[in-house]
Structure formats: C-alpha cells, structure tokens
Amino acid sequence: MILSYQSYEVVLTVLWIVGYSSCLPLNEDPICTAEEIAKYRIVFTGKWNQASFPKQYPLYRPPAQWSSLLGVSHSSDYHMWKKNDHASNGVRDFAEKGEAWALMKEIQAAGEKIQSVHGIFSAPSISSGTGQSSTELETHSRHPYVSLMVRIVPSPDWFVGISSLNLCGGKTWKQSVSIDLHPYDAGTDSGFTFSSPNFATIPQGTVTEITSSSPNHPANSFFYPRLKNLPPIAKVTFTKLKGKITSFLDISSNVTTTGNEITGTVSVSETPLDCEVSLWSPWGLCKGSCGSTGVKSRTRYIRMKAANNGTACPTLMEDKECEPENCV
C-alpha cells in the first residue's frame, strides 16, 4: 500500500505521540497548588515490646530503645533513603551508630546544590521500646514531601522510617496522616541479631524491608515463620496545625501532647513464639550389666523458651535399649 504525503505525515504524528506518552512517568503526584506553607505536628510512637516481639528481645546492655528521629521536608527530586537502593554514607552511619552528622551534611548539600530541601526536623530519643516523642515541622508547596529515619537500638543497621511521603493532596494539604512502620535493613552490616557484632556487608547491599520470613534464617531476630506479617513496630502520625498551638489530642492512639511532653497508652499485640531446642547430643554409654539389655541416653537443651501460647518445648531426653559394651 502506498501512502500519500499527508497520510504519511499523520502516521508519523501518531507514532510521535504514542512514543512520547510512553516516556511520561506514571503515577506521579499532582502538582501542589495548596497554600505556600503548612505546619504539621509529628508524633512518633514506639510499639517494640516483648509481647509483640518476644524473640531475643533486648532487656539489657542496652535494652530495647529508639534513637532520635531525624527528618527532612523536600521536593520530589531528593531521596533521604529509598527501598532497594544503596544507602548513602550518612544513612549508613545513622542506621549503624545513630550518628547524624554525616546525614545532615548530605541533606544540607542537597539543599544548596539543587534547592530540593526546605528544612530539617528532629524529635528526642526514647529510652525504651515503647513510648512517644514529637516535634513540629514545616512544608512548602514546592517541597511537600517528608522523609525520616529512627534507628532501632540495639541492632546491626536496622531502622524504621518514611521515604518521600507527600503531605499535599493537590489543591489542599492533608489534614492527618497515620502510618504503621516496619523494620528496614540498611544493607551495610551483615548481623542477624539485635546484639550482633559489627560485620560490614561487602559489597554493600541495598535497603530492604525485614519481614517475618526475610531474611529466611532462624537466627534472625525478626524471624517468625508462623506469622504472615510482622506486627507494626512503630507508628508515625502527622497532623496539620492551624497557627501555633500548645496542645494536641491524637485520638487514634489515645495520646495527649503538651509542648514536647507526651503521655498516653500504647496498644499491645502478642506474637506467638515457638520453643526452639538444640540438636540431639551423641548417644551416651550403654548402662547395664552383662547378659542383660542396657539403656543409653541422649539429651538436647532449650535454645529459646515458648511465649504467648507458642508451641511448647518437646522432650529434652531420650532413651533406647542397647547391648552393654566390653562384656567378656
């Protein structure tokens, strides 16, 4: 079939439109046309308790706790951290040691170089696995995204956080946002347990979410094969402020805040933990008199006790008949 010049031109135009549209980014957030500045109060709630996470729960040296919260309001072209990407040196230092200096320098450099950062905010550390801390933050219509990190203490390089949450809904700012948080591995340390010694991951891995079955290893402190999903280990709530206020009631978690002081109750969910036992020891010597049937035994020990109606421990000793040795 021979096309006229006009038909050929139409075909080229259609192909150009199709090709151009296929290059457009999908699922992009709408441009924020809300009022220029918005203020939010953020409440971080730790839910890391022994009932919800009974396996290897840290009770001392140090006990379960949370580092200070470090966050930033920014535009869409900045990422503090991102799932399945490599962590920066600043994110590594914060996730492994709770040191914020390098990460803050990275944020500052991004703000100066590409004008992608509006402001940095922080909230106090929490000296136990459960509790709350809060602060206020400011977002801008050109910088409506929020990212944050809180280190899990103790841990090799584990943290909870938010990556690029958009607080603007297009024409208006969102009034309230509440998000359950789950643990992430920064990919910089290869430890399996809360108290693992420092063991750098070489080559460095990517940031991954820790689940009840990943890493799929019984030594992992978050390994709960009976669970489909881990219970939330923390929660963060953003509430838009109208001007400057001194108190706020978070009904969703029964938390009352006044300034930076927070009181309230944290709901507790219980995670069943099955008993874990060691492998059997070798069979012992056969005990008995010559000419008769003897008995020999083997034992095993409890590596982890059952908790929260988990499967009880099996027998720890086993006997079987044998023929006495060295009989003349």
Tab-separated table of N, CA, C and O in Angstrom, residues 179-263:
chain	number	residue	atom	x	y	z
A	179	ILE	N	0.732	6.336	59.753
A	179	ILE	CA	1.389	5.235	59.045
A	179	ILE	C	2.021	4.279	60.050
A	179	ILE	O	2.769	4.699	60.942
A	180	ASP	N	1.722	2.983	59.900
A	180	ASP	CA	2.406	1.950	60.671
A	180	ASP	C	3.784	1.711	60.074
A	180	ASP	O	3.945	1.680	58.845
A	181	LEU	N	4.765	1.521	60.938
A	181	LEU	CA	6.139	1.361	60.492
A	181	LEU	C	6.654	-0.051	60.771
A	181	LEU	O	6.327	-0.650	61.796
A	182	HIS	N	7.462	-0.567	59.837
A	182	HIS	CA	8.081	-1.879	59.963
A	182	HIS	C	9.592	-1.734	59.788
A	182	HIS	O	10.069	-0.759	59.202
A	183	PRO	N	10.368	-2.693	60.283
A	183	PRO	CA	11.831	-2.542	60.259
A	183	PRO	C	12.425	-2.657	58.859
A	183	PRO	O	11.934	-3.409	58.021
A	184	TYR	N	13.502	-1.895	58.640
A	184	TYR	CA	14.287	-1.955	57.410
A	184	TYR	C	15.742	-2.277	57.757
A	184	TYR	O	16.238	-1.924	58.827
A	185	ASP	N	16.408	-2.941	56.817
A	185	ASP	CA	17.829	-3.238	56.908
A	185	ASP	C	18.551	-2.307	55.937
A	185	ASP	O	18.221	-2.259	54.754
A	186	ALA	N	19.541	-1.560	56.434
A	186	ALA	CA	20.232	-0.586	55.581
A	186	ALA	C	21.153	-1.244	54.568
A	186	ALA	O	21.629	-0.576	53.643
A	187	GLY	N	21.440	-2.553	54.740
A	187	GLY	CA	22.282	-3.247	53.774
A	187	GLY	C	23.764	-2.999	53.949
A	187	GLY	O	24.556	-3.284	53.042
A	188	THR	N	24.174	-2.481	55.122
A	188	THR	CA	25.586	-2.154	55.337
A	188	THR	C	26.257	-3.047	56.366
A	188	THR	O	27.473	-3.028	56.498
A	189	ASP	N	25.474	-3.804	57.139
A	189	ASP	CA	26.007	-4.698	58.156
A	189	ASP	C	25.298	-6.040	58.043
A	189	ASP	O	24.088	-6.091	57.841
A	190	SER	N	26.050	-7.131	58.193
A	190	SER	CA	25.503	-8.466	57.948
A	190	SER	C	25.021	-9.180	59.211
A	190	SER	O	24.800	-10.384	59.188
A	191	GLY	N	24.865	-8.463	60.311
A	191	GLY	CA	24.412	-9.090	61.549
A	191	GLY	C	22.983	-9.605	61.444
A	191	GLY	O	22.141	-9.008	60.762
A	192	PHE	N	22.687	-10.724	62.146
A	192	PHE	CA	21.358	-11.332	62.130
A	192	PHE	C	20.535	-10.982	63.362
A	192	PHE	O	19.313	-11.075	63.348
A	193	THR	N	21.208	-10.628	64.459
A	193	THR	CA	20.509	-10.434	65.728
A	193	THR	C	20.703	-9.009	66.233
A	193	THR	O	21.580	-8.273	65.775
A	194	PHE	N	19.868	-8.642	67.231
A	194	PHE	CA	19.953	-7.291	67.790
A	194	PHE	C	21.355	-6.986	68.313
A	194	PHE	O	21.841	-5.867	68.186
A	195	SER	N	22.006	-7.982	68.912
A	195	SER	CA	23.296	-7.758	69.561
A	195	SER	C	24.479	-8.252	68.734
A	195	SER	O	25.573	-8.448	69.258
A	196	SER	N	24.303	-8.444	67.428
A	196	SER	CA	25.390	-8.929	66.586
A	196	SER	C	26.570	-7.959	66.586
A	196	SER	O	26.376	-6.736	66.591
A	197	PRO	N	27.813	-8.483	66.581
A	197	PRO	CA	28.975	-7.592	66.462
A	197	PRO	C	29.028	-6.951	65.076
A	197	PRO	O	28.380	-7.416	64.140
A	198	ASN	N	29.803	-5.889	64.963
A	198	ASN	CA	29.919	-5.177	63.695
A	198	ASN	C	30.566	-6.073	62.634
A	198	ASN	O	31.655	-6.605	62.831
A	199	PHE	N	29.885	-6.264	61.510
A	199	PHE	CA	30.369	-7.132	60.437
A	199	PHE	C	29.910	-6.528	59.122
A	199	PHE	O	28.796	-6.775	58.655
A	200	ALA	N	30.741	-5.692	58.532
A	200	ALA	CA	30.364	-4.926	57.340
A	200	ALA	C	29.959	-5.835	56.183
A	200	ALA	O	30.569	-6.886	55.958
A	201	THR	N	28.919	-5.438	55.466
A	201	THR	CA	28.480	-6.164	54.277
A	201	THR	C	29.311	-5.719	53.084
A	201	THR	O	29.275	-4.548	52.706
A	202	ILE	N	30.071	-6.639	52.491
A	202	ILE	CA	30.930	-6.332	51.347
A	202	ILE	C	30.637	-7.336	50.231
A	202	ILE	O	30.799	-8.543	50.431
A	203	PRO	N	30.204	-6.865	49.042
A	203	PRO	CA	29.874	-5.474	48.732
A	203	PRO	C	28.580	-5.046	49.423
A	203	PRO	O	27.769	-5.879	49.811
A	204	GLN	N	28.415	-3.760	49.565
A	204	GLN	CA	27.243	-3.221	50.252
A	204	GLN	C	25.960	-3.646	49.560
A	204	GLN	O	25.859	-3.630	48.332
A	205	GLY	N	24.964	-4.042	50.365
A	205	GLY	CA	23.660	-4.405	49.820
A	205	GLY	C	22.748	-3.192	49.716
A	205	GLY	O	23.160	-2.053	49.953
A	206	THR	N	21.507	-3.422	49.366
A	206	THR	CA	20.525	-2.341	49.248
A	206	THR	C	19.615	-2.316	50.467
A	206	THR	O	19.575	-3.255	51.258
A	207	VAL	N	18.882	-1.234	50.625
A	207	VAL	CA	17.919	-1.105	51.715
A	207	VAL	C	16.749	-2.052	51.448
A	207	VAL	O	16.120	-1.993	50.388
A	208	THR	N	16.458	-2.939	52.399
A	208	THR	CA	15.381	-3.912	52.235
A	208	THR	C	14.500	-3.937	53.469
A	208	THR	O	14.961	-3.671	54.586
A	209	GLU	N	13.235	-4.276	53.271
A	209	GLU	CA	12.322	-4.411	54.412
A	209	GLU	C	12.539	-5.764	55.074
A	209	GLU	O	12.684	-6.789	54.410
A	210	ILE	N	12.589	-5.770	56.396
A	210	ILE	CA	12.699	-7.009	57.162
A	210	ILE	C	11.290	-7.530	57.411
A	210	ILE	O	10.417	-6.788	57.875
A	211	THR	N	11.049	-8.803	57.114
A	211	THR	CA	9.725	-9.393	57.301
A	211	THR	C	9.835	-10.598	58.227
A	211	THR	O	10.917	-10.954	58.697
A	212	SER	N	8.708	-11.246	58.468
A	212	SER	CA	8.689	-12.421	59.341
A	212	SER	C	9.431	-13.600	58.732
A	212	SER	O	9.754	-14.558	59.434
A	213	SER	N	9.717	-13.554	57.442
A	213	SER	CA	10.408	-14.658	56.778
A	213	SER	C	11.617	-14.213	55.958
A	213	SER	O	12.211	-15.011	55.251
A	214	SER	N	11.981	-12.949	56.037
A	214	SER	CA	13.126	-12.444	55.292
A	214	SER	C	13.915	-11.455	56.156
A	214	SER	O	13.331	-10.456	56.611
A	215	PRO	N	15.198	-11.751	56.430
A	215	PRO	CA	15.993	-12.878	55.959
A	215	PRO	C	15.453	-14.224	56.461
A	215	PRO	O	15.033	-14.336	57.615
A	216	ASN	N	15.483	-15.201	55.576
A	216	ASN	CA	14.931	-16.519	55.889
A	216	ASN	C	15.975	-17.361	56.628
A	216	ASN	O	16.568	-18.281	56.066
A	217	HIS	N	16.183	-17.017	57.881
A	217	HIS	CA	17.197	-17.703	58.691
A	217	HIS	C	16.707	-17.729	60.142
A	217	HIS	O	16.317	-16.694	60.675
A	218	PRO	N	16.719	-18.890	60.779
A	218	PRO	CA	16.185	-18.986	62.148
A	218	PRO	C	16.904	-18.109	63.155
A	218	PRO	O	16.340	-17.769	64.197
A	219	ALA	N	18.147	-17.714	62.866
A	219	ALA	CA	18.884	-16.864	63.802
A	219	ALA	C	18.427	-15.414	63.761
A	219	ALA	O	18.710	-14.643	64.682
A	220	ASN	N	17.717	-15.020	62.720
A	220	ASN	CA	17.271	-13.641	62.574
A	220	ASN	C	16.313	-13.263	63.704
A	220	ASN	O	15.365	-13.979	63.992
A	221	SER	N	16.556	-12.124	64.320
A	221	SER	CA	15.746	-11.696	65.471
A	221	SER	C	14.293	-11.431	65.108
A	221	SER	O	13.430	-11.430	65.993
A	222	PHE	N	13.991	-11.190	63.846
A	222	PHE	CA	12.609	-10.940	63.429
A	222	PHE	C	12.020	-12.139	62.686
A	222	PHE	O	10.995	-11.999	62.010
A	223	PHE	N	12.637	-13.311	62.807
A	223	PHE	CA	12.161	-14.499	62.088
A	223	PHE	C	11.025	-15.147	62.878
A	223	PHE	O	11.232	-15.741	63.934
A	224	TYR	N	9.791	-15.014	62.367
A	224	TYR	CA	8.599	-15.609	62.981
A	224	TYR	C	7.844	-16.365	61.887
A	224	TYR	O	6.914	-15.813	61.279
A	225	PRO	N	8.224	-17.596	61.595
A	225	PRO	CA	7.652	-18.316	60.446
A	225	PRO	C	6.158	-18.562	60.548
A	225	PRO	O	5.504	-18.812	59.534
A	226	ARG	N	5.576	-18.482	61.757
A	226	ARG	CA	4.130	-18.689	61.885
A	226	ARG	C	3.330	-17.456	61.485
A	226	ARG	O	2.116	-17.539	61.293
A	227	LEU	N	3.988	-16.310	61.373
A	227	LEU	CA	3.291	-15.071	61.039
A	227	LEU	C	3.369	-14.782	59.553
A	227	LEU	O	4.418	-14.965	58.925
A	228	LYS	N	2.265	-14.317	58.979
A	228	LYS	CA	2.275	-13.856	57.595
A	228	LYS	C	2.945	-12.493	57.513
A	228	LYS	O	3.727	-12.221	56.595
A	229	ASN	N	2.641	-11.622	58.475
A	229	ASN	CA	3.236	-10.289	58.529
A	229	ASN	C	3.637	-9.970	59.956
A	229	ASN	O	2.973	-10.380	60.911
A	230	LEU	N	4.724	-9.225	60.104
A	230	LEU	CA	5.121	-8.751	61.422
A	230	LEU	C	4.128	-7.696	61.909
A	230	LEU	O	3.606	-6.915	61.107
A	231	PRO	N	3.868	-7.648	63.218
A	231	PRO	CA	3.052	-6.528	63.719
A	231	PRO	C	3.847	-5.232	63.572
A	231	PRO	O	5.088	-5.264	63.512
A	232	PRO	N	3.179	-4.091	63.488
A	232	PRO	CA	3.914	-2.821	63.388
A	232	PRO	C	4.829	-2.647	64.597
A	232	PRO	O	4.419	-2.883	65.730
A	233	ILE	N	6.057	-2.223	64.355
A	233	ILE	CA	6.996	-1.999	65.447
A	233	ILE	C	6.963	-0.540	65.905
A	233	ILE	O	7.457	-0.195	66.972
A	234	ALA	N	6.348	0.318	65.089
A	234	ALA	CA	6.222	1.732	65.437
A	234	ALA	C	5.127	2.358	64.587
A	234	ALA	O	4.574	1.711	63.681
A	235	LYS	N	4.829	3.603	64.871
A	235	LYS	CA	3.789	4.330	64.145
A	235	LYS	C	4.157	5.804	64.136
A	235	LYS	O	4.751	6.319	65.084
A	236	VAL	N	3.809	6.492	63.054
A	236	VAL	CA	4.030	7.924	62.994
A	236	VAL	C	2.756	8.602	62.511
A	236	VAL	O	2.073	8.103	61.614
A	237	THR	N	2.411	9.700	63.147
A	237	THR	CA	1.191	10.441	62.826
A	237	THR	C	1.526	11.903	62.547
A	237	THR	O	2.215	12.551	63.343
A	238	PHE	N	1.057	12.408	61.400
A	238	PHE	CA	1.199	13.819	61.040
A	238	PHE	C	-0.162	14.488	61.169
A	238	PHE	O	-1.147	13.977	60.636
A	239	THR	N	-0.223	15.617	61.827
A	239	THR	CA	-1.466	16.366	61.949
A	239	THR	C	-1.202	17.830	61.613
A	239	THR	O	-0.304	18.454	62.198
A	240	LYS	N	-1.959	18.366	60.674
A	240	LYS	CA	-1.771	19.749	60.236
A	240	LYS	C	-2.179	20.705	61.355
A	240	LYS	O	-3.221	20.524	62.008
A	241	LEU	N	-1.369	21.713	61.558
A	241	LEU	CA	-1.618	22.706	62.605
A	241	LEU	C	-2.235	23.963	62.014
A	241	LEU	O	-1.954	24.339	60.872
A	242	LYS	N	-3.057	24.600	62.799
A	242	LYS	CA	-3.622	25.895	62.432
A	242	LYS	C	-2.957	26.939	63.316
A	242	LYS	O	-3.351	27.144	64.469
A	243	GLY	N	-1.931	27.557	62.773
A	243	GLY	CA	-1.197	28.504	63.580
A	243	GLY	C	-0.382	27.780	64.639
A	243	GLY	O	-0.114	26.587	64.554
A	244	LYS	N	-0.025	28.472	65.691
A	244	LYS	CA	0.777	27.902	66.761
A	244	LYS	C	-0.121	27.474	67.906
A	244	LYS	O	-0.856	28.266	68.465
A	245	ILE	N	-0.059	26.190	68.275
A	245	ILE	CA	-0.845	25.689	69.383
A	245	ILE	C	0.079	24.987	70.366
A	245	ILE	O	1.202	24.603	70.044
A	246	THR	N	-0.374	24.814	71.587
A	246	THR	CA	0.466	24.242	72.637
A	246	THR	C	0.012	22.870	73.065
A	246	THR	O	0.695	22.203	73.811
A	247	SER	N	-1.160	22.403	72.620
A	247	SER	CA	-1.585	21.055	72.986
A	247	SER	C	-2.371	20.449	71.845
A	247	SER	O	-2.987	21.149	71.054
A	248	PHE	N	-2.330	19.147	71.801
A	248	PHE	CA	-2.985	18.437	70.711
A	248	PHE	C	-3.397	17.057	71.185
A	248	PHE	O	-2.673	16.391	71.916
A	249	LEU	N	-4.583	16.619	70.800
A	249	LEU	CA	-5.080	15.302	71.188
A	249	LEU	C	-5.105	14.389	69.975
A	249	LEU	O	-5.793	14.665	68.999
A	250	ASP	N	-4.300	13.306	70.040
A	250	ASP	CA	-4.278	12.311	68.972
A	250	ASP	C	-5.228	11.187	69.359
A	250	ASP	O	-4.872	10.283	70.096
A	251	ILE	N	-6.454	11.228	68.855
A	251	ILE	CA	-7.474	10.270	69.271
A	251	ILE	C	-7.126	8.862	68.834
A	251	ILE	O	-7.405	7.885	69.524
A	252	SER	N	-6.457	8.719	67.675
A	252	SER	CA	-6.210	7.394	67.116
A	252	SER	C	-5.372	6.524	68.029
A	252	SER	O	-5.491	5.305	68.021
A	253	SER	N	-4.453	7.119	68.828
A	253	SER	CA	-3.611	6.305	69.698
A	253	SER	C	-3.737	6.705	71.162
A	253	SER	O	-2.929	6.337	71.989
A	254	ASN	N	-4.773	7.509	71.501
A	254	ASN	CA	-5.012	7.920	72.872
A	254	ASN	C	-3.793	8.614	73.455
A	254	ASN	O	-3.339	8.320	74.557
A	255	VAL	N	-3.220	9.550	72.671
A	255	VAL	CA	-2.026	10.251	73.098
A	255	VAL	C	-2.351	11.721	73.287
A	255	VAL	O	-2.912	12.363	72.412
A	256	THR	N	-2.015	12.284	74.433
A	256	THR	CA	-2.167	13.702	74.677
A	256	THR	C	-0.794	14.335	74.709
A	256	THR	O	0.099	13.838	75.402
A	257	THR	N	-0.598	15.407	73.933
A	257	THR	CA	0.700	16.048	73.889
A	257	THR	C	0.579	17.483	74.358
A	257	THR	O	-0.385	18.183	74.064
A	258	THR	N	1.563	17.941	75.104
A	258	THR	CA	1.641	19.323	75.528
A	258	THR	C	3.077	19.773	75.330
A	258	THR	O	3.974	19.277	76.021
A	259	GLY	N	3.308	20.668	74.388
A	259	GLY	CA	4.675	21.018	74.035
A	259	GLY	C	5.381	19.789	73.495
A	259	GLY	O	4.914	19.149	72.586
A	260	ASN	N	6.521	19.407	74.095
A	260	ASN	CA	7.245	18.214	73.701
A	260	ASN	C	7.049	17.079	74.687
A	260	ASN	O	7.671	16.030	74.580
A	261	GLU	N	6.196	17.259	75.710
A	261	GLU	CA	5.933	16.212	76.683
A	261	GLU	C	4.733	15.397	76.233
A	261	GLU	O	3.693	15.942	75.860
A	262	ILE	N	4.844	14.074	76.270
A	262	ILE	CA	3.798	13.204	75.742
A	262	ILE	C	3.453	12.137	76.750
A	262	ILE	O	4.314	11.526	77.364
A	263	THR	N	2.176	11.912	76.944
A	263	THR	CA	1.721	10.816	77.793
A	263	THR	C	0.648	10.061	77.044
A	263	THR	O	-0.012	10.596	76.163
